[in-house]
Amino acid sequence: MITSVYGKSLADWTSLFPLLTPILAGEAVSWFNPQIAPLGEALNDIALSADDVRQASARLQRFAPFLAQAFPEVAASDGIIESELVSVPAFAEALRARYDIAAPVRLLLKKDSHLPISGSVKARGGIYEVLYHAEQLAIRHGLLSEHDDYRRLAEAPCQALLRAHKIAVGSTGNLGLSIGIAGARLGFATTVHMSADARQWKKDKLRAAGVTVIEYTGDYGQAVEQGREQAQADPRCHFIDDENSTTLFLGYAVAGERLKAQFAEQNIVVDAEHPLFVYLPCGVGGGPGGIAFGLKLAFGDHVHCLFAEPTASPCMLMGVYTGLHDGLSVQDFGISNRTAADGLAVGRPSGFVGRSMQRMLDGFYTVTDAELFALLQLLDRTEHLRLEPSALAGAPGFARVLREQQGYAHRLGLHDGIAQGATHLIWATGGGMVPEAEMAGYLNHPDHP
Ligand SMILES: *Cc1c(COP(=O)(O)O)cnc(C)c1O
């Protein structure tokens, strides 16, 4: 039984931060961020700019011919790794009934769950950082310039260079899958340090792709620490740091302009009368943080981003709410960090993301595992779309926003006309590569309310 945390009694913590009471009791909560600021102001908190995102986007364009050649999965999209934006009306109806929302909602789903190459949101940031590293190495060794055809990377001189270098990463699964598959395919000797909670099929798939998988008995934090230490001892090894990497973050941020183009194609307007609400599952924070940054740059103050976490791993919510950021781990407060949402089983948030994004995010909420399974099954029944548990965390978001009776929703005019013009977007982050037997287990999971 925990009585004191970071020099304060639990009673002091909960009196300073009342929402900690239901959080520590494992209840699902919503917190709307009082620090939210206009974008012009909030951008002062982050050391990255729109120009950095443009450069990341241009880099992905340079790589496209190489990717189209090296990865048959993206040949049809000319080497661009992007997901579909789909409408889910039957799911929306079922969710309105489930959450007792009277008014109709326009609900979209972003299928990062089915992104090519690695079947999760990690195909954005993870693969981008592998590409970035390959490019920098090849340029430094005089084998490539930005004006070259990047298919050169598949030729013998570049391949000899890449094969002499290593990439390592610590992962609960999907980041390892993404970086492992991309790293090995590019030619790097790739090692993935995996936590105990990682799924067996992900380890098997990586080993089949020629990746070295090292398993740890501890959680994600320990796998990262061990991986980082081993990599630091080797100058030819690049360690991909999920918690602090701005490269990874910028790879995710390119999603903003991509989504904006998809909205334009589908004639969906985003403006003051038609705000966009986006619900992003959050683990360590790099993925949702980078995407939210990109969305803010693309849509300005008309987009509202909320992060969703499991009740067992509410690290980003607690970090931003208390101001402790990466000084906090949920386990120190007696929260288990045990969840079936394996992409989200993170006990300590990224301090970089929490501090950089804290005035750009409208809110945070948590979802129980039982609810994630129920939603997974509901989405399958209504839309025949199959996701992994983590990827459902965005689904309850619109109901949390619309039911919010405090200042936030009211300030946005959500009880009045704007609610009708709003678009709500569930960012579905993973599931496309889950094997059938594993998916059958999710679909038959008894643990739903
Ligand atoms: C990694 C992951 C996330 C969250 O990304 P972070 O960068 O860890 O916050 C969400 N959903 C799935 C399925 C993931 O694999």
JSON list of C-alpha atoms and ligand atoms in Angstrom, two decimals, residues 119-122 172-175 202 220 242 248 252 280-289 316 342-344 346 388 390-391 428-431, ligand 1:
[
{"chain": "A", "resi": 119, "resn": "GLY", "atom": "CA", "xyz": [0.03, -1.92, -39.83]},
{"chain": "A", "resi": 120, "resn": "SER", "atom": "CA", "xyz": [0.15, 0.79, -37.20]},
{"chain": "A", "resi": 121, "resn": "VAL", "atom": "CA", "xyz": [0.68, 4.51, -36.63]},
{"chain": "A", "resi": 122, "resn": "LYS", "atom": "CA", "xyz": [4.38, 3.66, -36.12]},
{"chain": "A", "resi": 172, "resn": "THR", "atom": "CA", "xyz": [6.24, -2.66, -26.51]},
{"chain": "A", "resi": 173, "resn": "GLY", "atom": "CA", "xyz": [5.64, -4.04, -29.98]},
{"chain": "A", "resi": 174, "resn": "ASN", "atom": "CA", "xyz": [4.50, -1.79, -32.77]},
{"chain": "A", "resi": 175, "resn": "LEU", "atom": "CA", "xyz": [7.46, 0.58, -32.82]},
{"chain": "A", "resi": 202, "resn": "LYS", "atom": "CA", "xyz": [5.27, -9.52, -33.12]},
{"chain": "A", "resi": 220, "resn": "TYR", "atom": "CA", "xyz": [8.69, -0.83, -21.62]},
{"chain": "A", "resi": 242, "resn": "ASP", "atom": "CA", "xyz": [10.84, 7.03, -28.58]},
{"chain": "A", "resi": 248, "resn": "LEU", "atom": "CA", "xyz": [10.32, 10.53, -34.91]},
{"chain": "A", "resi": 252, "resn": "TYR", "atom": "CA", "xyz": [4.35, 11.77, -37.34]},
{"chain": "A", "resi": 280, "resn": "LEU", "atom": "CA", "xyz": [-5.54, 10.14, -30.43]},
{"chain": "A", "resi": 281, "resn": "PRO", "atom": "CA", "xyz": [-4.48, 7.06, -28.43]},
{"chain": "A", "resi": 282, "resn": "CYS", "atom": "CA", "xyz": [-1.40, 7.96, -26.39]},
{"chain": "A", "resi": 283, "resn": "GLY", "atom": "CA", "xyz": [1.43, 5.77, -25.14]},
{"chain": "A", "resi": 284, "resn": "VAL", "atom": "CA", "xyz": [4.69, 7.61, -24.55]},
{"chain": "A", "resi": 285, "resn": "GLY", "atom": "CA", "xyz": [3.28, 10.54, -26.53]},
{"chain": "A", "resi": 286, "resn": "GLY", "atom": "CA", "xyz": [5.48, 10.89, -29.61]},
{"chain": "A", "resi": 287, "resn": "GLY", "atom": "CA", "xyz": [2.91, 9.57, -32.07]},
{"chain": "A", "resi": 288, "resn": "PRO", "atom": "CA", "xyz": [-0.14, 11.52, -30.90]},
{"chain": "A", "resi": 289, "resn": "GLY", "atom": "CA", "xyz": [2.06, 14.52, -30.04]},
{"chain": "A", "resi": 316, "resn": "MET", "atom": "CA", "xyz": [0.48, 11.66, -20.11]},
{"chain": "A", "resi": 342, "resn": "ASP", "atom": "CA", "xyz": [-0.09, -2.98, -25.57]},
{"chain": "A", "resi": 343, "resn": "GLY", "atom": "CA", "xyz": [0.83, 0.09, -27.63]},
{"chain": "A", "resi": 344, "resn": "LEU", "atom": "CA", "xyz": [-0.31, 2.21, -24.71]},
{"chain": "A", "resi": 346, "resn": "VAL", "atom": "CA", "xyz": [3.61, 3.14, -20.86]},
{"chain": "A", "resi": 388, "resn": "GLU", "atom": "CA", "xyz": [-6.27, -3.92, -31.92]},
{"chain": "A", "resi": 390, "resn": "SER", "atom": "CA", "xyz": [-5.25, 0.32, -28.27]},
{"chain": "A", "resi": 391, "resn": "ALA", "atom": "CA", "xyz": [-6.71, 1.65, -31.48]},
{"chain": "A", "resi": 428, "resn": "ALA", "atom": "CA", "xyz": [-7.29, 4.26, -35.31]},
{"chain": "A", "resi": 429, "resn": "THR", "atom": "CA", "xyz": [-3.68, 3.45, -34.56]},
{"chain": "A", "resi": 430, "resn": "GLY", "atom": "CA", "xyz": [-3.16, -0.27, -35.05]},
{"chain": "A", "resi": 431, "resn": "GLY", "atom": "CA", "xyz": [-4.46, -3.73, -35.82]},
{"chain": "B", "resi": 1, "resn": "LIG", "atom": "C1", "xyz": [2.51, 3.38, -30.26]},
{"chain": "B", "resi": 1, "resn": "LIG", "atom": "C2", "xyz": [1.09, 3.31, -30.36]},
{"chain": "B", "resi": 1, "resn": "LIG", "atom": "C3", "xyz": [0.29, 4.37, -29.93]},
{"chain": "B", "resi": 1, "resn": "LIG", "atom": "C4", "xyz": [0.78, 5.62, -29.27]},
{"chain": "B", "resi": 1, "resn": "LIG", "atom": "O1", "xyz": [2.00, 6.17, -29.72]},
{"chain": "B", "resi": 1, "resn": "LIG", "atom": "P1", "xyz": [3.03, 6.77, -28.68]},
{"chain": "B", "resi": 1, "resn": "LIG", "atom": "O2", "xyz": [4.03, 7.44, -29.52]},
{"chain": "B", "resi": 1, "resn": "LIG", "atom": "O3", "xyz": [3.61, 5.65, -27.88]},
{"chain": "B", "resi": 1, "resn": "LIG", "atom": "O4", "xyz": [2.27, 7.69, -27.79]},
{"chain": "B", "resi": 1, "resn": "LIG", "atom": "C5", "xyz": [-1.07, 4.22, -30.09]},
{"chain": "B", "resi": 1, "resn": "LIG", "atom": "N1", "xyz": [-1.62, 3.12, -30.61]},
{"chain": "B", "resi": 1, "resn": "LIG", "atom": "C6", "xyz": [-0.88, 2.09, -31.04]},
{"chain": "B", "resi": 1, "resn": "LIG", "atom": "C7", "xyz": [-1.56, 0.90, -31.61]},
{"chain": "B", "resi": 1, "resn": "LIG", "atom": "C8", "xyz": [0.49, 2.16, -30.93]},
{"chain": "B", "resi": 1, "resn": "LIG", "atom": "O5", "xyz": [1.23, 1.13, -31.33]}
]
